[in-house]
Coordinates of C-alpha atoms in Angstrom, one line a residue:
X1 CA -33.7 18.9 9.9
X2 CA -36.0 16.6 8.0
X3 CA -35.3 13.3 6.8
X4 CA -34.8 14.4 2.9
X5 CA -32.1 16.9 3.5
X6 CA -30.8 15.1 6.9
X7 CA -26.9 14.1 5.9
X8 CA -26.8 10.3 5.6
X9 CA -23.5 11.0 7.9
X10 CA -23.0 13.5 10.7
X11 CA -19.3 13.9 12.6
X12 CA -19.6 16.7 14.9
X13 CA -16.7 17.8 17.0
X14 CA -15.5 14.2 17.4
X15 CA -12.4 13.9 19.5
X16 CA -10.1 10.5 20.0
X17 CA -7.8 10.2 22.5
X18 CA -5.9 7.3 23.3
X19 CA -4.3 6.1 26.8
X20 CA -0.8 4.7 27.2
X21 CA -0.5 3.9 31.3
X22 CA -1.1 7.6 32.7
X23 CA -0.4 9.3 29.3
X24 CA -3.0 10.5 27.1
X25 CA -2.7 11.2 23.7
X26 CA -4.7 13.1 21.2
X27 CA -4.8 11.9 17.7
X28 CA -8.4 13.6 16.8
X29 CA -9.0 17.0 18.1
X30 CA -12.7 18.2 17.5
X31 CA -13.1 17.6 13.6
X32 CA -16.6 18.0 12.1
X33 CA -17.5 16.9 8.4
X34 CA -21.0 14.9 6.7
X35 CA -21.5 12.9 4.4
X36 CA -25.0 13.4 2.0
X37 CA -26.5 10.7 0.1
X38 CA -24.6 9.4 -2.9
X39 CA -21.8 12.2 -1.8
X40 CA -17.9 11.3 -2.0
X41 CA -16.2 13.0 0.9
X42 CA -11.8 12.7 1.2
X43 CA -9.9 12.7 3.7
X44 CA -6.7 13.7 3.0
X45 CA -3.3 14.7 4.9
X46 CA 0.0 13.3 5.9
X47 CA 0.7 10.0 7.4
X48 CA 0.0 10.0 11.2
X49 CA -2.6 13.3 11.0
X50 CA -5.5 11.2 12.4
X51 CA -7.7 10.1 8.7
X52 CA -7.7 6.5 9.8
X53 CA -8.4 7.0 13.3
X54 CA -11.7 9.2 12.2
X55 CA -12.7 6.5 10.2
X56 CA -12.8 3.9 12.7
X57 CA -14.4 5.7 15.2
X58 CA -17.6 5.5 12.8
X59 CA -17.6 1.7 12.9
X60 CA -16.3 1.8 16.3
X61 CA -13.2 -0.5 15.6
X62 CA -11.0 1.3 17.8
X63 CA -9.2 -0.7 20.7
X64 CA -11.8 0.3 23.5
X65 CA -11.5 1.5 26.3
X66 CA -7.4 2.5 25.5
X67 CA -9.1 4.7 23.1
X68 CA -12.0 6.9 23.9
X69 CA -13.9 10.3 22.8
X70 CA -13.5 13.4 25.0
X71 CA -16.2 14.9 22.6
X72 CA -18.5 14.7 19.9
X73 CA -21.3 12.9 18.1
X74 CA -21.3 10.5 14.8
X75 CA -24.7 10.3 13.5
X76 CA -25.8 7.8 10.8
X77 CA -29.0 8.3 9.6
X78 CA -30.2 10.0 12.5
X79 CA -29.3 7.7 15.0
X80 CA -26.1 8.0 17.5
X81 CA -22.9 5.4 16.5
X82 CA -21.5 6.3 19.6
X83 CA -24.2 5.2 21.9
X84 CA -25.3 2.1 20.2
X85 CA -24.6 -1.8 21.7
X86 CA -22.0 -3.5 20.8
X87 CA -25.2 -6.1 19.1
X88 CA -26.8 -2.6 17.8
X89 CA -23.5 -1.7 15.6
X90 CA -22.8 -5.2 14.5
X91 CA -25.9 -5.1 12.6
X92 CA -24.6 -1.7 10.7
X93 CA -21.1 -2.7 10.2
X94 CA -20.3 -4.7 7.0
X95 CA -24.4 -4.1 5.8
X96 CA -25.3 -0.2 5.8
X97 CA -21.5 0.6 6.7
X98 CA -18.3 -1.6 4.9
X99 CA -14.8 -0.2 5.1
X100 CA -11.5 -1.6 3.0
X101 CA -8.3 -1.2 5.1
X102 CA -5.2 -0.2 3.8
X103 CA -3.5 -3.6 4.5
X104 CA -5.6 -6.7 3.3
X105 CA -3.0 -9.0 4.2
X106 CA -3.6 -8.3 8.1
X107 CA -7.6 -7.9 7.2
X108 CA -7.8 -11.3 5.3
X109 CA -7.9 -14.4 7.3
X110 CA -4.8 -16.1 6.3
X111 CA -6.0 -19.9 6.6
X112 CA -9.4 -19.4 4.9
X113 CA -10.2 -19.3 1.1
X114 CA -11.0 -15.8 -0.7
X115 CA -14.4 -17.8 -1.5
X116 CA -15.2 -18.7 2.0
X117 CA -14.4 -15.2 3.7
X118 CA -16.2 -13.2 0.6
X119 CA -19.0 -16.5 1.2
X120 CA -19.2 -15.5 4.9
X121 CA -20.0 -11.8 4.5
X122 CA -23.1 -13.2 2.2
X123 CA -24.1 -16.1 4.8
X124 CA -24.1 -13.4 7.8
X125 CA -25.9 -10.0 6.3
X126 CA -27.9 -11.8 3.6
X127 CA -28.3 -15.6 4.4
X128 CA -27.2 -16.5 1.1
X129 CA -25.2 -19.9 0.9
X130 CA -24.5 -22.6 -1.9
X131 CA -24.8 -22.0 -5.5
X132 CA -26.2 -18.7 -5.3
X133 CA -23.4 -17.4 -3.0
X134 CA -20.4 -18.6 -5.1
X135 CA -22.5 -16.8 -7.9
X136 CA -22.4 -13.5 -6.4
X137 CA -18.7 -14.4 -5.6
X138 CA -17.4 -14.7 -8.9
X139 CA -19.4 -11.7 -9.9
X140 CA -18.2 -9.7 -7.4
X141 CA -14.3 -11.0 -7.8
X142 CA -14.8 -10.2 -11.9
X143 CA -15.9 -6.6 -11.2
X144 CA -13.0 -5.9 -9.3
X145 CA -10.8 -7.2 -12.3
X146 CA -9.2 -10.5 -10.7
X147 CA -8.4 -12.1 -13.7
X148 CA -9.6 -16.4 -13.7
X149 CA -12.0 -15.7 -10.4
X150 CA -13.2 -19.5 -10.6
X151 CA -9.5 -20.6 -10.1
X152 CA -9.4 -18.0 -7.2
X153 CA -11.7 -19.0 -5.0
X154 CA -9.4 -22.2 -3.6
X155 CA -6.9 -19.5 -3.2
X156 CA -5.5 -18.7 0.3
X157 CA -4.6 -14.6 0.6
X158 CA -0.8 -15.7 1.0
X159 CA -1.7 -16.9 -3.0
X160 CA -2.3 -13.4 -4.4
X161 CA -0.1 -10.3 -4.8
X162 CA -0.4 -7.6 -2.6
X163 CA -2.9 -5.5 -5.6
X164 CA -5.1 -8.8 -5.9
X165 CA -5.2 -9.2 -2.1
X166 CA -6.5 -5.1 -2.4
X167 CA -9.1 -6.5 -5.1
X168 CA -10.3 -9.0 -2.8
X169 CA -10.9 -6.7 0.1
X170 CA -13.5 -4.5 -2.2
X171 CA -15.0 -7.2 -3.6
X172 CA -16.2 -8.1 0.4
X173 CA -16.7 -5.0 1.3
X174 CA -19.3 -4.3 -2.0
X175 CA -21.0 -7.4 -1.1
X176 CA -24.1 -6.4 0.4
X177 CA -24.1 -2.7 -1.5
X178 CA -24.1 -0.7 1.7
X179 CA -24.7 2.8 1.9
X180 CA -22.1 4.0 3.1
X181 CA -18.5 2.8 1.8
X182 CA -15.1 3.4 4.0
X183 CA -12.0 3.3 1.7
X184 CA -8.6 3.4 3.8
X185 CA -6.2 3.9 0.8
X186 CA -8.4 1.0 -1.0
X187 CA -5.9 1.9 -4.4
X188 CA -2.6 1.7 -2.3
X189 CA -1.4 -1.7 -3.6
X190 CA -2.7 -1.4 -6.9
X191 CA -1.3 -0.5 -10.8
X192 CA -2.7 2.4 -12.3
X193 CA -4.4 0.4 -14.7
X194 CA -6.3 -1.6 -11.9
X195 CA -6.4 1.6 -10.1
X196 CA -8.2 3.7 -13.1
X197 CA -10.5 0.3 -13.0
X198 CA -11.4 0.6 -9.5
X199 CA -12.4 4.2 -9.3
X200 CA -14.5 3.7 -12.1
X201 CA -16.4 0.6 -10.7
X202 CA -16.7 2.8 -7.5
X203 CA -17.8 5.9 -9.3
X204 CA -20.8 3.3 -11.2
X205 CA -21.5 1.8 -8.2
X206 CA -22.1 5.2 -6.3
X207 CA -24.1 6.3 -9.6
X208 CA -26.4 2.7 -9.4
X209 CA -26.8 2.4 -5.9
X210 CA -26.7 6.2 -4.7
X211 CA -23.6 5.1 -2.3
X212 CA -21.9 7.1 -0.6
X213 CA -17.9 7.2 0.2
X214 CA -15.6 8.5 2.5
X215 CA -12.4 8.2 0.3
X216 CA -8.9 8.0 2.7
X217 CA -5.9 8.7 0.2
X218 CA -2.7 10.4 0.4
X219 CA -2.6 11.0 -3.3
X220 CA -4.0 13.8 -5.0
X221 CA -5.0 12.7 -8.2
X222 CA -7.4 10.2 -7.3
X223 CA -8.8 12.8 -4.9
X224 CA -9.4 15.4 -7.8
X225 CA -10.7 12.7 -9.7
X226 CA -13.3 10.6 -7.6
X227 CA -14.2 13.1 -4.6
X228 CA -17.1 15.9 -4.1
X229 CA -15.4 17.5 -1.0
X230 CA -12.3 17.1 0.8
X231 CA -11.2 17.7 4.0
X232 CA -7.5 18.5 4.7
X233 CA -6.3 16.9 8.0
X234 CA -3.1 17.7 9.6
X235 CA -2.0 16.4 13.3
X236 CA -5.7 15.3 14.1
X237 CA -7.4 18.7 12.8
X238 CA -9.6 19.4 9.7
X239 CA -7.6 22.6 8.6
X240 CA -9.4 23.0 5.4
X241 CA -12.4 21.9 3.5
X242 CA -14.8 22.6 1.0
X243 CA -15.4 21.5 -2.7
X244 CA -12.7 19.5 -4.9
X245 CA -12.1 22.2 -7.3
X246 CA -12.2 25.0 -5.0
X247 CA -9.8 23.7 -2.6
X248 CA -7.1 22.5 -5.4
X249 CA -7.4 25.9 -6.9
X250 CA -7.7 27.9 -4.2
X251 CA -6.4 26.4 -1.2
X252 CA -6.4 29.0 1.6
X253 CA -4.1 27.2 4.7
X254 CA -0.3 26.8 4.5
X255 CA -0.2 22.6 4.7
X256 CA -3.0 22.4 2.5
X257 CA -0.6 24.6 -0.6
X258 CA 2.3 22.8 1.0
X259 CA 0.9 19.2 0.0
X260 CA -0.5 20.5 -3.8
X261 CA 2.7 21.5 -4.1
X262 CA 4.5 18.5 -3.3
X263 CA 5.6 16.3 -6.1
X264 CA 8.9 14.1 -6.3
X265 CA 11.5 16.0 -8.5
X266 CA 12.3 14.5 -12.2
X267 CA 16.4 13.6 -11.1
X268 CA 17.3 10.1 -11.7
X269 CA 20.7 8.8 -10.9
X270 CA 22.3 9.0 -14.7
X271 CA 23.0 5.4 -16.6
X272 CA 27.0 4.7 -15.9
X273 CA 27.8 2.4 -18.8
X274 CA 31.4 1.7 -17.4
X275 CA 30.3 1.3 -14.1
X276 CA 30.6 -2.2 -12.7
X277 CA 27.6 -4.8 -12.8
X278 CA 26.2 -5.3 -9.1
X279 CA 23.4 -7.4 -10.2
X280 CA 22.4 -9.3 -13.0
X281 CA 20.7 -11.9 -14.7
X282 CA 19.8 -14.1 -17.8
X283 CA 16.5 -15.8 -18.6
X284 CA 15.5 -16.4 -14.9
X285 CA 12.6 -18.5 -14.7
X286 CA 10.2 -18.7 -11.5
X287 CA 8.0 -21.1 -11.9
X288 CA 5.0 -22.6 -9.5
X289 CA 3.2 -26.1 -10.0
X290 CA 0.2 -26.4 -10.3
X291 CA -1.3 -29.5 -8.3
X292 CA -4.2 -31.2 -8.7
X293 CA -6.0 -34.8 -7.6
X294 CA -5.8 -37.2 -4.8
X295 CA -2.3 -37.4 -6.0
X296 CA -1.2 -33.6 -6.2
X297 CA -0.2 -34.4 -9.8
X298 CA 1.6 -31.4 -11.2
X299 CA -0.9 -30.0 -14.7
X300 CA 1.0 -27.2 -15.4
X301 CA 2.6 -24.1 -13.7
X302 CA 1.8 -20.4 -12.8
X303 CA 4.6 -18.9 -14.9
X304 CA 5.2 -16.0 -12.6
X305 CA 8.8 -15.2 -13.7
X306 CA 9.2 -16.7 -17.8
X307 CA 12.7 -15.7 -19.2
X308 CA 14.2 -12.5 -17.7
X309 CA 17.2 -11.1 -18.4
X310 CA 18.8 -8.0 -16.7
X311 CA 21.6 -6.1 -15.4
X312 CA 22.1 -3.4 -13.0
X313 CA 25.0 -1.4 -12.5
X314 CA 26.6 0.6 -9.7
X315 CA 24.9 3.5 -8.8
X316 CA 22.3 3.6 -11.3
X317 CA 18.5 2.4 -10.1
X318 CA 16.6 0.0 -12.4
X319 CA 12.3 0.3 -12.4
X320 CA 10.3 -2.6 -12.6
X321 CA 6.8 -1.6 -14.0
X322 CA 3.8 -3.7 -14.5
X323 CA 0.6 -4.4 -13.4
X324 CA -0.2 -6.2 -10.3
X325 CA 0.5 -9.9 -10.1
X326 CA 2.8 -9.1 -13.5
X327 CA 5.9 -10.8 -11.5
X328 CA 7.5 -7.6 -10.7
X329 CA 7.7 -8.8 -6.4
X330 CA 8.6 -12.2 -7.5
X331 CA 11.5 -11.3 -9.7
X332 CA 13.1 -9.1 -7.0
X333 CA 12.4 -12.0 -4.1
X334 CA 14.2 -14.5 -6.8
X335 CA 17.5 -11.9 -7.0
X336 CA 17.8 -11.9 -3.7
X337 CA 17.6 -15.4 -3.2
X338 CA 14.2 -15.9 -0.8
X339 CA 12.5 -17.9 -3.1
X340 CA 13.4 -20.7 -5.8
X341 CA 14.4 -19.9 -9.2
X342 CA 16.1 -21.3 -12.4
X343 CA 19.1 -18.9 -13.8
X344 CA 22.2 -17.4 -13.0
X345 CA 22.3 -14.9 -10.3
X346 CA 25.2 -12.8 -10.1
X347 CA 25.8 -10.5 -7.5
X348 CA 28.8 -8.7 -7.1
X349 CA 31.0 -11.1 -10.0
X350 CA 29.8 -14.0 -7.9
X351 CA 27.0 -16.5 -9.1
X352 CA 25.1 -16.8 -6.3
X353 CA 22.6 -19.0 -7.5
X354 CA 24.0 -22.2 -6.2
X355 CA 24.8 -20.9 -2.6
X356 CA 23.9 -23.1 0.5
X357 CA 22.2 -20.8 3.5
X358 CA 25.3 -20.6 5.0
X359 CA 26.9 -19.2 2.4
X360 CA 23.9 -16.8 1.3
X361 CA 24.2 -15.0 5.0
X362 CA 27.3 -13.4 4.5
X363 CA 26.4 -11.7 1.7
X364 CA 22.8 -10.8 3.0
X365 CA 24.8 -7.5 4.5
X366 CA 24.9 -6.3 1.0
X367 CA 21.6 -7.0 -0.2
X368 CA 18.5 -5.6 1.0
X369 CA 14.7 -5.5 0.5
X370 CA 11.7 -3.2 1.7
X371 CA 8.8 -5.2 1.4
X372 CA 5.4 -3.9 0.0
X373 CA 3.7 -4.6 3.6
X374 CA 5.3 -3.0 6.4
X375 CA 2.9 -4.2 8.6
X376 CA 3.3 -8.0 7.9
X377 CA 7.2 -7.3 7.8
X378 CA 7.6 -5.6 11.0
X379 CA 7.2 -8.2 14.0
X380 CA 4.8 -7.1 16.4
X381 CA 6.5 -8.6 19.3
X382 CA 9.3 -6.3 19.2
X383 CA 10.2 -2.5 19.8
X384 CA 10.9 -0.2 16.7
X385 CA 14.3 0.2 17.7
X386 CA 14.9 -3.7 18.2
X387 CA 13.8 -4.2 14.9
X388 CA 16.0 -1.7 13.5
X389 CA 19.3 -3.1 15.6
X390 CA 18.7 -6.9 14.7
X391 CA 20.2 -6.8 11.2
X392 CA 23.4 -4.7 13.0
X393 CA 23.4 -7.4 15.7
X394 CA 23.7 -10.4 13.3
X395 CA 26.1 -9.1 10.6
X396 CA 27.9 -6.5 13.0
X397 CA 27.9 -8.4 16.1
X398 CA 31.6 -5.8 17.0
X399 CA 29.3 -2.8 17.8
X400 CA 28.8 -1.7 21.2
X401 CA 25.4 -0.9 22.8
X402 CA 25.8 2.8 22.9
X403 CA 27.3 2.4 18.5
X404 CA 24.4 0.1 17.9
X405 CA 22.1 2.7 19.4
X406 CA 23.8 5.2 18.0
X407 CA 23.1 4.0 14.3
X408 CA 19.7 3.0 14.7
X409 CA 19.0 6.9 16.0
X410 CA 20.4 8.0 12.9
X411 CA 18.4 5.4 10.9
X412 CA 15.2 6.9 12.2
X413 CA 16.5 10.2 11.7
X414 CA 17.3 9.8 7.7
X415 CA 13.6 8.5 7.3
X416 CA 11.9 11.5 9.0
X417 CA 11.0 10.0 12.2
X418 CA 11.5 10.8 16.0
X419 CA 14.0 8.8 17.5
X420 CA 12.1 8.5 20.5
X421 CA 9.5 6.8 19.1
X422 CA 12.0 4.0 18.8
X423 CA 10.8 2.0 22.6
X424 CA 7.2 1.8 20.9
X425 CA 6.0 -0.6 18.8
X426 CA 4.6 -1.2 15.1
X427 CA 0.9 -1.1 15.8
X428 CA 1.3 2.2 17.4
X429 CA 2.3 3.9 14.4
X430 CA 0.6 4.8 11.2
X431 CA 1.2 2.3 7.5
X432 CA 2.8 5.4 6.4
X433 CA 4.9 5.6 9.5
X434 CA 5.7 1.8 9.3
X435 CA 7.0 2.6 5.5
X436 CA 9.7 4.6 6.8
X437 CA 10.7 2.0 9.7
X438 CA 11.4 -0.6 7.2
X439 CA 13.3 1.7 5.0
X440 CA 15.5 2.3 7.9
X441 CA 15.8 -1.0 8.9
X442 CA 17.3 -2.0 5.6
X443 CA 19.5 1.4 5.1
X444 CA 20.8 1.2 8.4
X445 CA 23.3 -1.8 7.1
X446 CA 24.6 0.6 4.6
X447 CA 23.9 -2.2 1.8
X448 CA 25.3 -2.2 -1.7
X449 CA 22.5 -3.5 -3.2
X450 CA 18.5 -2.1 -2.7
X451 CA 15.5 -3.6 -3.6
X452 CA 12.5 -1.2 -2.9
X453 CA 8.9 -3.4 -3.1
X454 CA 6.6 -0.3 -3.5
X455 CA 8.6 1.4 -1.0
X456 CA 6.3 4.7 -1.4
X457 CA 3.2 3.2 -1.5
X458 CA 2.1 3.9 1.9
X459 CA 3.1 7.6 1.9
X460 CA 1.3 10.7 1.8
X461 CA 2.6 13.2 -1.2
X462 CA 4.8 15.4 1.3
X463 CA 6.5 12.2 2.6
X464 CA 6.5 10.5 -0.2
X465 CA 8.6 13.4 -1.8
X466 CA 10.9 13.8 0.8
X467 CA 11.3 9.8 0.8
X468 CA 12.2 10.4 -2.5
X469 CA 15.1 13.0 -2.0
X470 CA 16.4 10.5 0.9
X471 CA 16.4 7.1 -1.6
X472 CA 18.5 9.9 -4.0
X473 CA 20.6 11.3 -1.0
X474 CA 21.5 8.0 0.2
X475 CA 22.1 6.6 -3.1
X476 CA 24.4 9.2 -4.4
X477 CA 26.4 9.5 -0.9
X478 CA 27.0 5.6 -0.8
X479 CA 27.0 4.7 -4.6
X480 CA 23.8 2.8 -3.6
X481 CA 22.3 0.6 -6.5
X482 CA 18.5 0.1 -6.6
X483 CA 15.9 -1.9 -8.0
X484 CA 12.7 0.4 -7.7
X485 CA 9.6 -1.7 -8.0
X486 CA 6.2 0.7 -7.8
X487 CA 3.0 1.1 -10.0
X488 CA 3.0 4.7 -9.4
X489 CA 5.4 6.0 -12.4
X490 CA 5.9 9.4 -11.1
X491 CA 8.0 8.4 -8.7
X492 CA 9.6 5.6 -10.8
X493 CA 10.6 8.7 -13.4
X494 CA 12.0 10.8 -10.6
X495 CA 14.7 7.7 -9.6
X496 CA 14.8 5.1 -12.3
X497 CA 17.9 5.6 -14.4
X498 CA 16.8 1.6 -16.6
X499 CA 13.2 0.7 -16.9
X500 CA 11.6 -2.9 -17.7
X501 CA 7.9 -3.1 -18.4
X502 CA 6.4 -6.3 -16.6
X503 CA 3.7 -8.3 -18.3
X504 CA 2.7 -12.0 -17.5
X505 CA 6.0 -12.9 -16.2
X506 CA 7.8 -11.7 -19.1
X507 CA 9.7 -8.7 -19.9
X508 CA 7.4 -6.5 -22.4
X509 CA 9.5 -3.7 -23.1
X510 CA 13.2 -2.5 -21.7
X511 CA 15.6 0.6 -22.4
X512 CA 16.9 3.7 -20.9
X513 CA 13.9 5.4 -18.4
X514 CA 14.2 8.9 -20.0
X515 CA 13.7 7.3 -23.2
X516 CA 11.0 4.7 -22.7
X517 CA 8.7 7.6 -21.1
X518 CA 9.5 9.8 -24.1
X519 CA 8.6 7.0 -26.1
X520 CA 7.3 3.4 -25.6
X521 CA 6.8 1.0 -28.3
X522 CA 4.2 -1.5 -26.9
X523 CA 1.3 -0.8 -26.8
X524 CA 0.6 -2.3 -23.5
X525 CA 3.7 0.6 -22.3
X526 CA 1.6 3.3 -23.8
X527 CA -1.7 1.8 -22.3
X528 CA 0.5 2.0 -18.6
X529 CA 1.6 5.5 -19.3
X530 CA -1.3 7.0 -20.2
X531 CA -3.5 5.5 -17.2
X532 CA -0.7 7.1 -14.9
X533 CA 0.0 10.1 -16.0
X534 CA -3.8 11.1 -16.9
X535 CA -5.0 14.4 -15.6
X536 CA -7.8 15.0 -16.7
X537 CA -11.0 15.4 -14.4
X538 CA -14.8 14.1 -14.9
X539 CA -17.4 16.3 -13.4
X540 CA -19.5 15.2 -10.2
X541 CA -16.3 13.5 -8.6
X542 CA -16.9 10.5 -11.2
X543 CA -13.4 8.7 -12.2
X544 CA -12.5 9.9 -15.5
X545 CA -12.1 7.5 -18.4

């Protein structure tokens, strides 16, 4: 083939396996897709079905030699990945080849600045240092829409919100404009608004520089929107693939119509106005300092959480909207009392506010949270099924072994998962996978009071449907109450019965959920709505506007 129609990336019958003492596993059984020249290719399928695991092989980031490749050949421009030098590969990865991974908290380097790790990338492929590297910095953090990028720099990943952290990972990996771009759920963490943002700077980007992009997603919409071809993937085989359009509208194997057809059902839990107050609120104020000087003289403060007031009720599930770094984590993290605030809290008729930690810990039983980052949250020094048992160990210390075991087996169960995966540990699973440990760790208490940090995010559409119909199931069999706090309002509208809009700390917009998404009155609401619910498709894979 010559060089003009030669694919800029060629995976033929590439197979991963991975070794566990004298078990081997396949996660990647003979899958063959390319990649032309300014071409966006998907890869799409359920959590666990091997899309990350094909990515990595291209860079060769898998954890050699307990993974390895019974078969197959990845060809970049003609020449073998697989038989390269470790020196050899170096020089592709991060310059022709950059990839985003789906967690940027455990991909940035927690005690360096966002200037000096996006400064590094610079200093290593390009040589560029000084002035002319924080330049390109700040340019590179503005087109990926952090807002005050000079302020950011100082910043320490622990600093931003999980969609900024996101932000920060694109801006390194569009550093040095590579040819090729690897995107591992880059939109996960992100608001639709930032989202509809992002696949337009990638879709100009691919136009400018003639990049291409293999796009990993589990949702549907962005695929229809940004992507050329996709390739279906389901337990580590390519079962379909072809064009967008003629795949969406045609789709020919069973899982592939399966996952078009998934979409959460439209049943929230309905308002109960006579219901009793579980959790509530009134002008809660969060605020950080902001320190500056030899001194660390306080000149002013990050505003995070500016005034809110709110109630929740029994049984009913309130959504927290907004875009990234709008307050929405914050606000649910002050409720439950992990970090400082100003306010009343009062949880079950009890102002909790005041509470010493020893008070706080009986209470803790009732009050749960999945965090956004499963990964970060799950500690990697303990087995799935430890981390499930702890909370049932400290606040039901009664249970025997077998109960205990008992429970957490049912835990696992609830959240679609085998029970004996429970003796492995969290890197061994999937972020989709990790998703549903957390939610069992936090259901398995039987708590009275929920609050779900993106709880979705990490799904693909058929888990994230049935995650859905569990949240609803659980809810409506223990008279659980929720706070629901997502950017993707599809599956806010299928649970939240109350909806607050999140702007700047502050509370733009409030009122019943059926309601506000009939009709919102700010103009910043309608701006939200319309970037999520958007369906309409530009031709050539190009984000629509």
């Amino acid at each position: 083939m010559d060089a003009i129609n030669q694919p800029l990336l060629d995976v033929r019958d590439l197979s991963v396996a991975f070794h566990h003492g004298g078990n081997t596993s396949v996660a990647v059984d003979r899958v063959s897709f390319e990649i032309k020249r300014g071409e966006c290719v998907a890869l799409v399928g359920e959590s666990g079905s091997g899309k990350s695991v094909s990515a990595l092989s291209i860079l060769r980031l898998l954890p050699y030699p307990t993974a390895s490749h019974p078969s197959g050949h990845i060809r970049f421009k003609g020449h073998e990945l697989l038989s390269m030098s470790e020196r050899e590969i170096r020089g592709i990865r991060g310059n022709d080849i950059s990839i985003i991974f789906q967690e940027p908290m455990t991909s940035l380097n927690p005690l360096h600045t966002i200037g000096a790790q996006i400064g590094e990338i610079l200093q290593l492929h390009n040589g560029m240092r000084g002035s002319k590297a924080r330049e390109r910095t700040l340019e590179l953090l503005t087109q990926v829409g952090i807002p005050d990028p000079e302020t950011r720099l100082a910043s320490y990943p622990h600093q931003l919100s999980g969609g900024q952290r996101q932000r920060v990972m694109i801006a390194m990996a569009l550093a040095n404009e590579p040819d090729l771009l690897i995107a591992d759920e880059p939109t996960t963490a992100l608001d639709v608004t930032v989202q509809a943002q992002i696949l337009a700077l990638l879709a100009d980007i691919r136009k400018r520089l003639g990049m291409s992009l293999l796009f990993i997603t589990h949702d549907l919409g962005i695929v229809r929107r940004i992507a050329d071809t996709v390739c279906v993937m389901n337990n580590g085989k390519i079962v379909e693939q072809g064009p967008v359009e003629q795949v969406f509208t045609a789709p020919q194997h069973p899982y592939t119509k399966a996952l078009l057809a998934a979409e959460p059902k439209p049943d929230p839990a309905p308002p109960r106005p006579e219901a009793p107050v579980v959790m509530s609120t009134d002008d809660l104020k969060v605020w950080f300092p902001i320190k500056r000087g030899l001194l660390r003289k306080t000149v002013g403060h990050v505003k995070a959480v500016d005034g809110v007031s709110l109630k929740v009720r029994q049984g009913e599930t309130l959504g927290v909207v907004g875009e990234s770094g709008s307050g929405k984590t914050t606000l649910g993290l002050a409720l439950l009392r992990l970090i400082s605030s100003q306010g009343p809290i009062v949880f079950l008729s009890k102002d909790i506010q005041g509470l010493q930690f020893k008070d706080m810990r009986p209470i803790r039983r009732d009050m749960q949270i999945v965090f956004q980052d499963p990964f970060g949250a799950l500690s990697p020094r303990m087995s799935v099924g430890d981390i499930i048992a702890e909370g049932l160990s400290v606040h039901q210390p009664s249970l025997s072994p077998d109960d205990r075991e008992a429970r957490v087996v049912k835990a696992l169960q609830d959240v679609g998962l085998d029970p004996k995966t429970r003796f492995r540990y969290p890197h061994e699973f999937s972020g989709g996978q990790r998703q549903r440990i957390s939610i069992a760790r936090a259901a398995v208490l039987e708590p009275s009071f929920v609050v779900l940090d993106e709880p979705t995010s990490a799904l693909d559409m058929l888990f994230q449907a049935q995650m859905v119909d569990l949240l609803r199931e659980l809810q409506r069999k223990r008279d659980l109450t929720y706070m629901f706090i997502s950017h993707d309002l599809r599956v806010v509208a299928s649970l939240a019965s109350h909806l607050i809009v999140m702007r700047h700390g502050k509370v733009v917009e409030e009122g019943p959920a059926a309601d506000l998404f009939k009709n919102p009155k700010s103009d910043y609401t309608r701006a939200l709505f319309a970037a999520a619910f958007r369906i309409e498709t530009a031709p050539g894979g190009a984000a629509a506007q």
